[in-house]
Short mmCIF file of C-alpha atoms in Angstrom, two decimals:
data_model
loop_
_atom_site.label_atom_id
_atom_site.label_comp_id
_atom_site.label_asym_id
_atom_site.label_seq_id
_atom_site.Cartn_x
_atom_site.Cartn_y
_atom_site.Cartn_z
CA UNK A 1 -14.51 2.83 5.17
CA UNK A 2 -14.61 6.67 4.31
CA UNK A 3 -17.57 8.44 5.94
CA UNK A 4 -17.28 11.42 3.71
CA UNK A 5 -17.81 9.83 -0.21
CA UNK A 6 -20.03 11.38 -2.76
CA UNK A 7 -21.78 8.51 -3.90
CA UNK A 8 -24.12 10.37 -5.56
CA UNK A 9 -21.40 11.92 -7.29
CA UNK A 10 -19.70 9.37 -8.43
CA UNK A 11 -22.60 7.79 -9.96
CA UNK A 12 -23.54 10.21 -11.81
CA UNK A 13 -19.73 10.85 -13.28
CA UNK A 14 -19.60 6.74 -14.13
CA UNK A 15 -22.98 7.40 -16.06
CA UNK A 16 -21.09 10.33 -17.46
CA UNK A 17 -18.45 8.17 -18.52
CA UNK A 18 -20.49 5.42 -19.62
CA UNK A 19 -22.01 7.88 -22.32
CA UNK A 20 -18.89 9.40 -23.02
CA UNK A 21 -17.60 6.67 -24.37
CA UNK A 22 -20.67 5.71 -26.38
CA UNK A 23 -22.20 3.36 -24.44
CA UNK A 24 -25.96 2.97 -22.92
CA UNK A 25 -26.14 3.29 -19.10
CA UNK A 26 -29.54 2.56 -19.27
CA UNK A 27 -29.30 -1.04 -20.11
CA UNK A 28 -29.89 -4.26 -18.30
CA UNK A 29 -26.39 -4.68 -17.47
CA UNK A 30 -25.16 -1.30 -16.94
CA UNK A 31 -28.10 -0.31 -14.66
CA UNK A 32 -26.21 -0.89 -11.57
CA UNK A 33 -23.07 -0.46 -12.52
CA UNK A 34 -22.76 3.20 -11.22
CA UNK A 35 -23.90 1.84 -8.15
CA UNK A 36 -21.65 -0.54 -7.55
CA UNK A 37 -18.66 1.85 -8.49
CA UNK A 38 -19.76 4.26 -6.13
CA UNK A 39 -19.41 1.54 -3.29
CA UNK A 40 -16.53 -0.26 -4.18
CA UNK A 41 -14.26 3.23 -4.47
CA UNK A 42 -15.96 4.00 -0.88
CA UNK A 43 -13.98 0.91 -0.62
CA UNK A 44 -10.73 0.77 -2.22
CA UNK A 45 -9.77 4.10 -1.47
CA UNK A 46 -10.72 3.92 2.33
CA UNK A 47 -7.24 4.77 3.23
CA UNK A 48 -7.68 8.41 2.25
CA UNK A 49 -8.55 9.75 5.77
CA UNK A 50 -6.63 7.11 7.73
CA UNK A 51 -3.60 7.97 9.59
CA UNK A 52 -1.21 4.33 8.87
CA UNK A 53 0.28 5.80 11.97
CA UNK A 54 -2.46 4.92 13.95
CA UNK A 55 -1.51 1.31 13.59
CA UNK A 56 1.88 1.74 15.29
CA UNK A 57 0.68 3.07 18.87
CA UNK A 58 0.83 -0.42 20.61
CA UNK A 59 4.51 -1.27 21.16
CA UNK A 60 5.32 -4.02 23.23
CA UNK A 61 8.72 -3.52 25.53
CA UNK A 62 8.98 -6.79 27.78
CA UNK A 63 10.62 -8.60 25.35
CA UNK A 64 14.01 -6.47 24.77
CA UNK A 65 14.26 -8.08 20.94
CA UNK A 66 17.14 -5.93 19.22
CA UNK A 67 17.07 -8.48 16.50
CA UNK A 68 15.90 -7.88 13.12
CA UNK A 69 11.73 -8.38 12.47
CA UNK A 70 11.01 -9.25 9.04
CA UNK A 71 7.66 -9.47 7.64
CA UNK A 72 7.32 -10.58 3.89
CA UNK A 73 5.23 -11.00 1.22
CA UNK A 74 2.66 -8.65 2.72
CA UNK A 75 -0.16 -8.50 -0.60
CA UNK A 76 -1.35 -5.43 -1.62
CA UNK A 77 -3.51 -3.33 -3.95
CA UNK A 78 -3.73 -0.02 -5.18
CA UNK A 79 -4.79 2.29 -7.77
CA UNK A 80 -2.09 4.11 -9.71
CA UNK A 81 -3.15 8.12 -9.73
CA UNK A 82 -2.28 8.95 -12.98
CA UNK A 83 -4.68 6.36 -14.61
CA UNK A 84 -6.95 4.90 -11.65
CA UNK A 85 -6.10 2.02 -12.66
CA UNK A 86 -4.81 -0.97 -10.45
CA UNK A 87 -1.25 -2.32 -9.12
CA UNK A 88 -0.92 -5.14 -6.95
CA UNK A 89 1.72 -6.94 -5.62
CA UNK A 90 3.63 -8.07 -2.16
CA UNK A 91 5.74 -5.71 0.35
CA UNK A 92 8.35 -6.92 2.62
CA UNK A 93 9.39 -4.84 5.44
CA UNK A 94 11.84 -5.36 8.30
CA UNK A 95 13.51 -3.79 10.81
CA UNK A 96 15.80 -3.96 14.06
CA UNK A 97 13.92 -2.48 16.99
CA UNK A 98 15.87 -0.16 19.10
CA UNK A 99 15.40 -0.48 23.35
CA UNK A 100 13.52 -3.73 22.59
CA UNK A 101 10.46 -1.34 21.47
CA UNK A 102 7.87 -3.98 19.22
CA UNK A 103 4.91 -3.95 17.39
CA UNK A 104 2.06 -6.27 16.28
CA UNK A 105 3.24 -8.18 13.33
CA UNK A 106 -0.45 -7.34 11.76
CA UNK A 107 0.54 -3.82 12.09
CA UNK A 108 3.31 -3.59 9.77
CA UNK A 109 0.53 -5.33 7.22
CA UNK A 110 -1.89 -2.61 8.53
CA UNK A 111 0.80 0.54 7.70
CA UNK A 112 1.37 -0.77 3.96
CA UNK A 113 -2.98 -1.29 3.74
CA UNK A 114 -3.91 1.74 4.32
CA UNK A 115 -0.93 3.44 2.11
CA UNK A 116 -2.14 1.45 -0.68
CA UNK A 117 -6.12 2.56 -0.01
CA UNK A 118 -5.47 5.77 -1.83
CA UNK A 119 -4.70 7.27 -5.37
CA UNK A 120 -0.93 6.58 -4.85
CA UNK A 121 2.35 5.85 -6.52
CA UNK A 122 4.50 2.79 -5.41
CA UNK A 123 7.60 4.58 -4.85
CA UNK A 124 5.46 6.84 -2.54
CA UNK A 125 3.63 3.44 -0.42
CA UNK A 126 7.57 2.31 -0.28
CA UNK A 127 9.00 5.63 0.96
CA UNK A 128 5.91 6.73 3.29
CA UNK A 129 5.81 3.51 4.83
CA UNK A 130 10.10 3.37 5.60
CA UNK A 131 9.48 6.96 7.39
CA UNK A 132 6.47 5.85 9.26
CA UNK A 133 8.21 3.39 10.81
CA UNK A 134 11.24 5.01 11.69
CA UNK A 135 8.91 7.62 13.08
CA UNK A 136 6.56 5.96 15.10
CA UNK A 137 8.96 2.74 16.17
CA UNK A 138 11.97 4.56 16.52
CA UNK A 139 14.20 1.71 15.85
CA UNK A 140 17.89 1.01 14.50
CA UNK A 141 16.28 0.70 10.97
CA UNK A 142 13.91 0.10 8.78
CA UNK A 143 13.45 -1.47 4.68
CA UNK A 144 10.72 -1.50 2.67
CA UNK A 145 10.86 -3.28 -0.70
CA UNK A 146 7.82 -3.21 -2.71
CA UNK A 147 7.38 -5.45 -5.73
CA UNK A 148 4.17 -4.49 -8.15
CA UNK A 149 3.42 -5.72 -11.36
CA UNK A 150 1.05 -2.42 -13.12
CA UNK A 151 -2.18 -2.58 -15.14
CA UNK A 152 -1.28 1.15 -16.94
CA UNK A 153 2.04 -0.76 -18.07
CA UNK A 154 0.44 -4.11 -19.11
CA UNK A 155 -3.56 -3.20 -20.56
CA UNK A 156 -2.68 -0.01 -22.47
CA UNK A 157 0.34 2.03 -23.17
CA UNK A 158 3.54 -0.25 -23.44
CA UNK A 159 1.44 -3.38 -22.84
CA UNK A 160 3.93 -5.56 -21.21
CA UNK A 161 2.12 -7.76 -19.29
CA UNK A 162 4.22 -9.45 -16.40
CA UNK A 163 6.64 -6.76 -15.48
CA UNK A 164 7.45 -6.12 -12.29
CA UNK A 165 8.54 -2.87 -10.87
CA UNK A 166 10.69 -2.97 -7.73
CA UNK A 167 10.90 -0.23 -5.02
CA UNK A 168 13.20 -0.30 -2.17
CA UNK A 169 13.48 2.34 0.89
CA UNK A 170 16.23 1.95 3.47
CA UNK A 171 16.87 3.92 6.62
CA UNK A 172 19.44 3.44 9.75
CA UNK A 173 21.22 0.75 9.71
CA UNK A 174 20.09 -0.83 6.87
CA UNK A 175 21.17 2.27 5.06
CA UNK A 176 24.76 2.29 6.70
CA UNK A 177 25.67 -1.25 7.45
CA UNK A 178 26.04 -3.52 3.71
CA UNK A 179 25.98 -6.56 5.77
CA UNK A 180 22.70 -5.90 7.99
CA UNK A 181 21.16 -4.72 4.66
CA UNK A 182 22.44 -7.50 2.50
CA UNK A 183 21.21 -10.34 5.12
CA UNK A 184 17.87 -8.41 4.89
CA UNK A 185 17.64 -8.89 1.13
CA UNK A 186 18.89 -12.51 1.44
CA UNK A 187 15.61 -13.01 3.67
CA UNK A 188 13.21 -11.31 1.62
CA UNK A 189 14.51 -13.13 -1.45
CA UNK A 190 15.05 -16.56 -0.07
CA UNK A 191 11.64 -18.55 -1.45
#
């Protein structure tokens, strides 16, 4: 969890709000409610002084794997930073490690959690998390695809509830080689 949150100030801007929009933040039910907004942002944006890097520094070498890694489905939520509103959805990422250099499966579910902790964009979670990798892992490549279904598209503006926005991000190999990326997509897709 953040250490550094205004609580205090946050409470006081969701009683703000509350007003602002003409309701009573004295009553019964709306007591706590500043309160309880105050904690669960401490919460949902906890990935604001995290390094998803951080996640990464355990590789494992003994096993000299230069096959590709795929973890999918990986569920995720965020808030969208132009509304602070929610997305959710699933990320798949895999990748070929180079010199046989591995990580904790759990990690690559780690790296995508604490993108998503933050005010964010998807195509950012998808990009940031596709350079991370290659970063930190230093492999033959890397591909992120990020599926998200948006509450600013689907409870206000456009209102089309159901639609999904897809984000891809591909680097090395997968970027060069049609095959090695298409046989990636195959796996991510097959249900």
């Amino acid at each position: 969890m953040m250490n550094n949150v205004d609580k205090e100030k946050i409470k006081n801007a969701v009683r703000d709000i509350l007003e602002a929009i003409g309701e009573n933040p004295d009553r019964e039910g709306l007591l706590e409610t500043p309160a309880r907004v105050a904690r669960m942002y401490e919460e949902i944006y906890s990935g604001i002084n995290q390094d998803p890097r951080e996640h990464l520094k355990v590789i494992f070498q003994d096993e000299k794997h230069e096959e590709m890694v795929l973890v999918k489905d990986i569920p995720f939520h965020s808030c969208c930073e132009h509304h602070l509103v929610p997305f959710f959805g699933k990320a798949h990422i895999a990748y070929i490690p180079k010199d046989g250099r591995l990580t904790g499966l759990s990690k690559l579910a780690r790296v995508i959690e604490t993108l998503a902790k933050r005010p964010q964009l998807q195509e950012r979670i998808t990009k940031e998390a596709a350079e991370i990798l290659m970063q930190e892992l230093k492999p033959y490549g890397v591909i992120v695809v990020v599926e998200a279904e948006h509450m600013c598209m689907t409870m206000r503006g456009v209102k089309k509830p159901g639609s999904k926005t897809i984000t891809s991000a591909v680097r090395g190999v997968f970027e060069t080689e049609i095959a090695t990326r298409s046989e990636a997509m195959s796996l991510i897709n097959m249900r």
